[in-house]
mmCIF file of C-alpha atoms in Angstrom:
data_model
loop_
_atom_site.group_PDB
_atom_site.id
_atom_site.type_symbol
_atom_site.label_atom_id
_atom_site.label_comp_id
_atom_site.label_asym_id
_atom_site.label_seq_id
_atom_site.Cartn_x
_atom_site.Cartn_y
_atom_site.Cartn_z
ATOM 1 C CA MET A 1 14.461 15.962 4.601
ATOM 2 C CA ALA A 2 15.165 12.290 3.965
ATOM 3 C CA SER A 3 12.409 9.796 3.302
ATOM 4 C CA SER A 4 12.864 7.358 6.176
ATOM 5 C CA SER A 5 15.011 6.809 9.249
ATOM 6 C CA SER A 6 17.721 4.192 9.525
ATOM 7 C CA SER A 7 18.175 4.304 13.310
ATOM 8 C CA GLY A 8 16.113 1.159 13.909
ATOM 9 C CA LEU A 9 14.112 2.721 16.765
ATOM 10 C CA THR A 10 10.549 1.578 17.391
ATOM 11 C CA PHE A 11 8.146 4.368 18.302
ATOM 12 C CA LYS A 12 4.912 3.808 20.230
ATOM 13 C CA LEU A 13 2.570 6.783 20.427
ATOM 14 C CA HIS A 14 -0.252 7.028 22.946
ATOM 15 C CA PRO A 15 -3.501 8.775 21.921
ATOM 16 C CA LEU A 16 -3.314 11.138 24.898
ATOM 17 C CA VAL A 17 -0.495 12.979 23.122
ATOM 18 C CA ILE A 18 -2.625 13.498 20.000
ATOM 19 C CA VAL A 19 -5.567 14.709 22.086
ATOM 20 C CA ASN A 20 -3.326 17.154 23.985
ATOM 21 C CA ILE A 21 -1.840 18.641 20.811
ATOM 22 C CA SER A 22 -5.248 18.918 19.155
ATOM 23 C CA ASP A 23 -6.673 20.648 22.228
ATOM 24 C CA HIS A 24 -3.679 23.010 22.367
ATOM 25 C CA TYR A 25 -4.106 23.962 18.707
ATOM 26 C CA THR A 26 -7.885 24.420 19.007
ATOM 27 C CA ARG A 27 -7.582 26.722 22.018
ATOM 28 C CA VAL A 28 -4.887 28.881 20.400
ATOM 29 C CA LYS A 29 -6.824 29.142 17.144
ATOM 30 C CA SER A 30 -10.077 30.081 18.903
ATOM 31 C CA GLN A 31 -8.235 32.802 20.870
ATOM 32 C CA ILE A 32 -6.531 34.290 17.806
ATOM 33 C CA ASN A 33 -9.390 34.323 15.294
ATOM 34 C CA PRO A 34 -11.781 36.606 17.258
ATOM 35 C CA LEU A 35 -9.010 39.206 17.466
ATOM 36 C CA ILE A 36 -8.230 39.108 13.759
ATOM 37 C CA ALA A 37 -11.676 38.690 12.254
ATOM 38 C CA PRO A 38 -13.139 42.152 13.137
ATOM 39 C CA HIS A 39 -10.265 43.999 11.387
ATOM 40 C CA ASN A 40 -11.038 43.649 7.718
ATOM 41 C CA THR A 41 -9.317 46.038 5.347
ATOM 42 C CA SER A 42 -9.901 46.676 1.685
ATOM 43 C CA ASN A 43 -6.572 45.175 0.627
ATOM 44 C CA GLY A 44 -7.391 41.900 2.374
ATOM 45 C CA GLY A 45 -4.237 41.886 4.511
ATOM 46 C CA ASP A 46 -5.973 40.813 7.721
ATOM 47 C CA ALA A 47 -8.049 38.295 5.849
ATOM 48 C CA VAL A 48 -4.874 36.624 4.659
ATOM 49 C CA ALA A 49 -3.440 36.691 8.178
ATOM 50 C CA SER A 50 -6.564 35.074 9.605
ATOM 51 C CA SER A 51 -6.374 32.296 7.027
ATOM 52 C CA VAL A 52 -2.872 31.296 8.164
ATOM 53 C CA PRO A 53 -3.248 28.590 10.832
ATOM 54 C CA PRO A 54 -1.268 29.174 14.029
ATOM 55 C CA ARG A 55 1.525 26.882 15.126
ATOM 56 C CA VAL A 56 1.743 25.537 18.652
ATOM 57 C CA TYR A 57 4.750 24.049 20.409
ATOM 58 C CA GLY A 58 5.369 21.716 23.304
ATOM 59 C CA CYS A 59 7.406 18.800 24.629
ATOM 60 C CA VAL A 60 6.656 15.093 24.472
ATOM 61 C CA ILE A 61 7.606 12.899 27.419
ATOM 62 C CA GLY A 62 7.825 9.159 27.925
ATOM 63 C CA VAL A 63 10.315 6.355 28.341
ATOM 64 C CA GLN A 64 12.915 4.645 26.205
ATOM 65 C CA LYS A 65 13.768 1.011 26.821
ATOM 66 C CA GLY A 66 16.492 -0.192 24.512
ATOM 67 C CA ARG A 67 15.406 0.498 20.932
ATOM 68 C CA THR A 68 11.765 1.130 21.882
ATOM 69 C CA VAL A 69 10.598 4.700 22.470
ATOM 70 C CA GLU A 70 7.150 5.071 24.033
ATOM 71 C CA ILE A 71 5.580 8.540 24.083
ATOM 72 C CA PHE A 72 3.039 8.782 26.901
ATOM 73 C CA ASN A 73 2.240 12.452 27.443
ATOM 74 C CA SER A 74 3.045 16.033 26.449
ATOM 75 C CA PHE A 75 2.980 19.562 27.822
ATOM 76 C CA GLU A 76 2.807 22.995 26.234
ATOM 77 C CA LEU A 77 5.681 25.445 25.795
ATOM 78 C CA LEU A 78 6.038 29.152 25.096
ATOM 79 C CA TYR A 79 7.513 30.135 21.731
ATOM 80 C CA ASP A 80 9.280 33.395 20.895
ATOM 81 C CA PRO A 81 8.764 34.108 17.152
ATOM 82 C CA SER A 82 11.330 36.934 17.147
ATOM 83 C CA THR A 83 14.192 34.557 17.993
ATOM 84 C CA ASN A 84 12.635 31.290 16.740
ATOM 85 C CA SER A 85 13.276 29.712 20.119
ATOM 86 C CA LEU A 86 11.426 28.289 23.086
ATOM 87 C CA ASP A 87 11.217 29.926 26.489
ATOM 88 C CA ARG A 88 13.895 27.943 28.330
ATOM 89 C CA PRO A 89 13.050 29.060 31.903
ATOM 90 C CA PHE A 90 9.441 28.040 31.306
ATOM 91 C CA LEU A 91 10.623 24.707 29.847
ATOM 92 C CA GLU A 92 12.855 23.988 32.845
ATOM 93 C CA LYS A 93 10.038 24.850 35.259
ATOM 94 C CA LYS A 94 7.583 22.538 33.485
ATOM 95 C CA GLN A 95 10.210 19.800 33.372
ATOM 96 C CA GLU A 96 10.743 20.086 37.113
ATOM 97 C CA LEU A 97 7.004 19.934 37.839
ATOM 98 C CA TYR A 98 6.393 16.943 35.589
ATOM 99 C CA LYS A 99 9.379 15.153 37.083
ATOM 100 C CA LYS A 100 7.683 15.287 40.485
ATOM 101 C CA VAL A 101 4.484 13.717 39.129
ATOM 102 C CA PHE A 102 6.069 11.334 36.605
ATOM 103 C CA PRO A 103 9.547 10.501 37.945
ATOM 104 C CA HIS A 104 10.131 7.793 35.323
ATOM 105 C CA PHE A 105 9.256 9.997 32.330
ATOM 106 C CA TYR A 106 11.888 11.918 30.409
ATOM 107 C CA ILE A 107 11.701 14.587 27.725
ATOM 108 C CA LEU A 108 11.948 12.651 24.483
ATOM 109 C CA GLY A 109 11.572 15.624 22.158
ATOM 110 C CA TRP A 110 9.046 18.222 21.116
ATOM 111 C CA TYR A 111 5.931 18.689 19.007
ATOM 112 C CA SER A 112 4.478 21.261 16.686
ATOM 113 C CA THR A 113 1.646 21.670 14.184
ATOM 114 C CA GLY A 114 1.840 22.208 10.458
ATOM 115 C CA SER A 115 1.723 20.465 7.114
ATOM 116 C CA ASP A 116 5.468 19.748 6.998
ATOM 117 C CA ALA A 117 8.710 20.418 8.816
ATOM 118 C CA GLU A 118 10.101 23.922 8.217
ATOM 119 C CA GLU A 119 13.602 25.415 8.383
ATOM 120 C CA PRO A 120 13.113 27.213 11.751
ATOM 121 C CA ASP A 121 12.111 23.874 13.275
ATOM 122 C CA MET A 122 15.691 22.677 13.093
ATOM 123 C CA LEU A 123 16.781 25.581 15.319
ATOM 124 C CA ILE A 124 14.346 24.468 18.022
ATOM 125 C CA HIS A 125 15.415 20.869 17.501
ATOM 126 C CA LYS A 126 19.092 21.696 18.011
ATOM 127 C CA ALA A 127 18.297 23.800 21.083
ATOM 128 C CA LEU A 128 16.770 20.758 22.787
ATOM 129 C CA MET A 129 19.800 18.534 22.233
ATOM 130 C CA ASP A 130 21.248 19.563 25.569
ATOM 131 C CA ILE A 131 18.241 17.888 27.227
ATOM 132 C CA ASN A 132 18.089 14.875 24.901
ATOM 133 C CA GLU A 133 20.982 14.219 22.533
ATOM 134 C CA SER A 134 18.620 12.685 19.966
ATOM 135 C CA PRO A 135 15.247 14.400 20.378
ATOM 136 C CA VAL A 136 12.091 13.306 18.589
ATOM 137 C CA TYR A 137 10.050 15.760 16.536
ATOM 138 C CA LEU A 138 6.301 15.015 16.425
ATOM 139 C CA LEU A 139 4.341 16.969 13.812
ATOM 140 C CA LEU A 140 0.528 17.097 13.686
ATOM 141 C CA ASN A 141 -1.210 18.408 10.578
ATOM 142 C CA PRO A 142 -4.408 20.181 11.738
ATOM 143 C CA SER A 143 -5.876 20.618 8.246
ATOM 144 C CA ILE A 144 -8.779 18.274 7.478
ATOM 145 C CA ASN A 145 -8.340 15.828 4.617
ATOM 146 C CA HIS A 146 -11.326 13.478 4.295
ATOM 147 C CA SER A 147 -9.557 11.300 1.723
ATOM 148 C CA GLN A 148 -6.665 10.580 4.095
ATOM 149 C CA LYS A 149 -7.033 7.309 5.989
ATOM 150 C CA ASP A 150 -3.922 7.514 8.172
ATOM 151 C CA LEU A 151 -3.533 9.747 11.180
ATOM 152 C CA PRO A 152 -2.174 13.225 10.299
ATOM 153 C CA VAL A 153 0.764 12.670 12.632
ATOM 154 C CA SER A 154 4.405 12.324 11.626
ATOM 155 C CA ILE A 155 7.435 11.513 13.772
ATOM 156 C CA PHE A 156 10.862 12.746 12.704
ATOM 157 C CA GLU A 157 14.363 11.965 13.857
ATOM 158 C CA SER A 158 17.478 13.945 13.049
ATOM 159 C CA GLU A 159 20.424 12.474 11.185
ATOM 160 C CA LEU A 160 23.718 13.950 10.072
ATOM 161 C CA HIS A 161 24.069 13.814 6.275
ATOM 162 C CA VAL A 162 26.810 15.194 4.052
ATOM 163 C CA ILE A 163 25.234 17.499 1.456
ATOM 164 C CA ASP A 164 27.503 19.187 -1.106
ATOM 165 C CA GLY A 165 30.486 18.288 1.049
ATOM 166 C CA ILE A 166 29.009 19.961 4.131
ATOM 167 C CA PRO A 167 27.681 17.894 7.051
ATOM 168 C CA GLN A 168 24.127 18.970 7.843
ATOM 169 C CA LEU A 169 21.518 17.827 10.318
ATOM 170 C CA ILE A 170 18.236 16.980 8.563
ATOM 171 C CA PHE A 171 14.864 15.522 9.556
ATOM 172 C CA VAL A 172 14.070 11.937 8.571
ATOM 173 C CA ARG A 173 10.632 10.392 8.889
ATOM 174 C CA SER A 174 10.126 7.412 11.210
ATOM 175 C CA SER A 175 7.292 4.933 11.421
ATOM 176 C CA TYR A 176 5.245 4.467 14.593
ATOM 177 C CA THR A 177 2.402 2.497 16.070
ATOM 178 C CA ILE A 178 -0.465 3.569 18.334
ATOM 179 C CA GLU A 179 -0.231 2.074 21.813
ATOM 180 C CA THR A 180 -3.193 2.322 24.197
ATOM 181 C CA VAL A 181 -4.145 1.192 27.674
ATOM 182 C CA GLU A 182 -7.648 0.580 28.975
ATOM 183 C CA ALA A 183 -8.020 4.032 30.542
ATOM 184 C CA GLU A 184 -6.998 5.716 27.286
ATOM 185 C CA ARG A 185 -9.428 3.633 25.246
ATOM 186 C CA ILE A 186 -12.281 4.683 27.528
ATOM 187 C CA SER A 187 -11.244 8.342 27.340
ATOM 188 C CA VAL A 188 -10.902 8.343 23.563
ATOM 189 C CA ASP A 189 -14.290 6.652 23.203
ATOM 190 C CA HIS A 190 -15.819 9.309 25.477
ATOM 191 C CA VAL A 191 -14.262 12.130 23.428
ATOM 192 C CA ALA A 192 -15.482 10.538 20.187
ATOM 193 C CA HIS A 193 -19.076 10.598 21.448
ATOM 194 C CA LEU A 194 -19.070 14.216 22.623
ATOM 195 C CA LYS A 195 -21.647 16.459 20.987
ATOM 196 C CA PRO A 196 -20.679 19.700 19.229
ATOM 197 C CA SER A 197 -20.495 22.802 21.414
ATOM 198 C CA ASP A 198 -23.433 24.402 19.591
ATOM 199 C CA GLY A 199 -25.546 21.303 20.093
ATOM 200 C CA GLY A 200 -25.977 20.740 16.370
ATOM 201 C CA SER A 201 -29.097 19.446 14.735
ATOM 202 C CA ALA A 202 -30.428 15.977 15.375
ATOM 203 C CA ALA A 203 -29.671 15.032 11.776
ATOM 204 C CA THR A 204 -26.049 16.155 12.132
ATOM 205 C CA GLN A 205 -25.540 14.227 15.360
ATOM 206 C CA LEU A 206 -27.193 11.130 13.868
ATOM 207 C CA ALA A 207 -25.028 11.365 10.751
ATOM 208 C CA ALA A 208 -21.875 11.666 12.862
ATOM 209 C CA HIS A 209 -22.939 8.692 14.993
ATOM 210 C CA LEU A 210 -23.739 6.522 11.962
ATOM 211 C CA THR A 211 -20.474 7.550 10.304
ATOM 212 C CA GLY A 212 -18.547 6.410 13.358
ATOM 213 C CA ILE A 213 -20.383 3.075 13.426
ATOM 214 C CA HIS A 214 -19.800 2.621 9.684
ATOM 215 C CA SER A 215 -16.074 3.301 10.069
ATOM 216 C CA ALA A 216 -15.815 0.845 12.969
ATOM 217 C CA ILE A 217 -17.645 -1.901 11.045
ATOM 218 C CA LYS A 218 -15.550 -1.206 7.941
ATOM 219 C CA MET A 219 -12.326 -1.496 9.935
ATOM 220 C CA LEU A 220 -13.540 -4.692 11.609
ATOM 221 C CA HIS A 221 -14.431 -6.163 8.222
ATOM 222 C CA SER A 222 -11.016 -5.323 6.763
ATOM 223 C CA ARG A 223 -9.211 -6.926 9.710
ATOM 224 C CA ILE A 224 -11.353 -10.062 9.525
ATOM 225 C CA LYS A 225 -10.655 -10.213 5.787
ATOM 226 C CA VAL A 226 -6.893 -10.012 6.386
ATOM 227 C CA LEU A 227 -7.129 -12.739 9.023
ATOM 228 C CA HIS A 228 -9.205 -14.925 6.687
ATOM 229 C CA HIS A 229 -6.704 -14.584 3.832
ATOM 230 C CA TYR A 230 -3.860 -15.389 6.203
ATOM 231 C CA LEU A 231 -5.578 -18.560 7.441
ATOM 232 C CA LEU A 232 -6.277 -19.672 3.864
ATOM 233 C CA ALA A 233 -2.624 -19.113 2.954
ATOM 234 C CA MET A 234 -1.591 -21.072 6.048
ATOM 235 C CA GLN A 235 -3.937 -23.910 5.054
ATOM 236 C CA LYS A 236 -2.466 -24.041 1.532
ATOM 237 C CA GLY A 237 1.058 -24.048 2.900
ATOM 238 C CA ASP A 238 2.036 -20.681 1.417
ATOM 239 C CA VAL A 239 3.008 -19.376 4.874
ATOM 240 C CA PRO A 240 4.387 -21.339 7.834
ATOM 241 C CA CYS A 241 1.952 -22.505 10.488
ATOM 242 C CA GLU A 242 2.043 -20.541 13.746
ATOM 243 C CA ASN A 243 0.396 -22.337 16.646
ATOM 244 C CA SER A 244 0.294 -19.241 18.847
ATOM 245 C CA LEU A 245 -1.689 -17.345 16.220
ATOM 246 C CA LEU A 246 -4.051 -20.280 15.694
ATOM 247 C CA ARG A 247 -4.735 -20.408 19.426
ATOM 248 C CA GLN A 248 -5.608 -16.712 19.433
ATOM 249 C CA VAL A 249 -7.948 -17.142 16.454
ATOM 250 C CA SER A 250 -9.575 -20.147 18.096
ATOM 251 C CA SER A 251 -10.074 -18.186 21.315
ATOM 252 C CA LEU A 252 -11.676 -15.382 19.324
ATOM 253 C CA LEU A 253 -14.010 -17.689 17.423
ATOM 254 C CA ARG A 254 -15.154 -19.451 20.592
ATOM 255 C CA ARG A 255 -16.807 -16.220 21.650
ATOM 256 C CA LEU A 256 -19.140 -16.213 18.632
ATOM 257 C CA PRO A 257 -21.450 -19.169 19.500
ATOM 258 C CA ALA A 258 -22.476 -17.327 22.672
ATOM 259 C CA ILE A 259 -24.818 -15.115 20.613
ATOM 260 C CA GLU A 260 -26.618 -18.212 19.291
ATOM 261 C CA SER A 261 -27.704 -19.511 22.679
ATOM 262 C CA GLY A 262 -31.327 -19.628 23.745
ATOM 263 C CA LYS A 263 -30.780 -17.105 26.545
ATOM 264 C CA PHE A 264 -29.322 -14.624 24.078
ATOM 265 C CA GLN A 265 -32.302 -15.010 21.733
ATOM 266 C CA ASP A 266 -34.769 -14.473 24.614
ATOM 267 C CA ASP A 267 -32.920 -11.398 25.867
ATOM 268 C CA PHE A 268 -32.588 -10.046 22.333
ATOM 269 C CA LEU A 269 -36.293 -10.479 21.563
ATOM 270 C CA MET A 270 -37.213 -8.854 24.874
ATOM 271 C CA GLU A 271 -35.025 -5.828 24.154
ATOM 272 C CA TYR A 272 -36.317 -5.689 20.585
ATOM 273 C CA ASN A 273 -39.964 -5.780 21.705
ATOM 274 C CA ASP A 274 -39.328 -3.105 24.342
ATOM 275 C CA THR A 275 -37.753 -0.861 21.722
ATOM 276 C CA LEU A 276 -40.691 -1.376 19.347
ATOM 277 C CA LEU A 277 -43.158 -0.682 22.168
ATOM 278 C CA ILE A 278 -41.413 2.599 23.010
ATOM 279 C CA SER A 279 -41.455 3.576 19.321
ATOM 280 C CA TYR A 280 -45.192 2.797 19.048
ATOM 281 C CA LEU A 281 -45.960 4.764 22.216
ATOM 282 C CA ALA A 282 -44.007 7.730 20.854
ATOM 283 C CA MET A 283 -45.966 7.581 17.592
ATOM 284 C CA LEU A 284 -49.291 7.350 19.470
ATOM 285 C CA THR A 285 -48.299 10.302 21.652
ATOM 286 C CA ASN A 286 -47.453 12.398 18.594
ATOM 287 C CA CYS A 287 -50.719 11.447 16.906
ATOM 288 C CA SER A 288 -52.700 12.300 20.050
ATOM 289 C CA SER A 289 -50.941 15.650 20.347
ATOM 290 C CA ALA A 290 -51.630 16.473 16.685
ATOM 291 C CA THR A 291 -55.283 15.437 17.121
ATOM 292 C CA ASN A 292 -55.664 17.664 20.210
ATOM 293 C CA GLU A 293 -54.206 20.628 18.351
ATOM 294 C CA LEU A 294 -56.614 20.043 15.453
ATOM 295 C CA VAL A 295 -59.593 19.809 17.818
ATOM 296 C CA ASP A 296 -58.552 23.022 19.598
ATOM 297 C CA LYS A 297 -58.246 24.850 16.271
ATOM 298 C CA PHE A 298 -61.649 23.516 15.177
ATOM 299 C CA ASN A 299 -63.302 24.616 18.444
ATOM 300 C CA THR A 300 -61.736 28.085 18.180
ATOM 301 C CA ALA A 301 -62.941 28.490 14.610
ATOM 302 C CA TYR A 302 -66.428 27.227 15.564
ATOM 303 C CA ASP A 303 -66.694 29.636 18.506
ATOM 304 C CA ARG A 304 -65.715 32.602 16.317
ATOM 305 C CA HIS A 305 -68.248 31.561 13.687
ATOM 306 C CA SER A 306 -70.972 31.166 16.349
ATOM 307 C CA ARG A 307 -70.280 34.641 17.834
ATOM 308 C CA ARG A 308 -70.424 36.241 14.399
ATOM 309 C CA GLY A 309 -73.718 34.442 13.648
ATOM 310 C CA GLY A 310 -75.242 35.602 16.957
ATOM 311 C CA ARG A 311 -74.349 39.248 16.356
ATOM 312 C CA THR A 312 -75.812 39.087 12.865
ATOM 313 C CA ALA A 313 -79.101 37.661 14.126
ATOM 314 C CA PHE A 314 -79.280 40.313 16.873
ATOM 315 C CA MET A 315 -78.835 43.141 14.388
#
């Protein structure tokens, strides 16, 4: 596999594709693991099988305008592991159905999951060349790596290289950018704020929420820092002056004084005081509840002591 592509194509990937592949992988993994987990042998064979993550397959669809390829959506496919091939009748049926809903979308390639491209992947890639002469291979790595900052998504193209005097088709990595529309941004934000299926503890949900806010603020700070350095370099004459960029920066900065107006301060203080009042009422309610429980326990203990004293005096 070569390091980078030389085709000059520009790839734009929409987040809906990533969400679809992630959902496909999660459903397949959750269906396989319950079947494997109960069978545990002494030699650990099933345990090893359960540790191997499954691979899922599907097609990516979108449009290509000139040298720009934009991947909008995807759909799942059936894979036959015995022949290392996709179910073609199922693929043609799905293609026909999607063509009715999205007449302007075409099959741009296919997707799979895994840490890297494997040898059987080229067989699937070649089989799809009758649909698209230069298909795209999108690979999503489902393993979690907290130190990785980039998305675990890779896009590959195929190029014909001469290796040891033999022409061979190999995968080459291509760069891409994330392209979103307003509806996708709302959907992704909704998915990001979903709670775990088991509910999770309040501390876990709070930690996840604060982590998301911290990441957003960190990203905002890094982008503002890049913009600040660029403006300083433009002021010193190290980079040429771009009026269009300066107009965009000026438009962005004009939004900031709005938070310093008197109306904003009044509204902010009102919201702040309401929040403090709700917090104080919650604390008073908890204190009252704890006091009532203590009084009830004291009355119960006093009544028991009084009954014991009465029986003793009677005897």
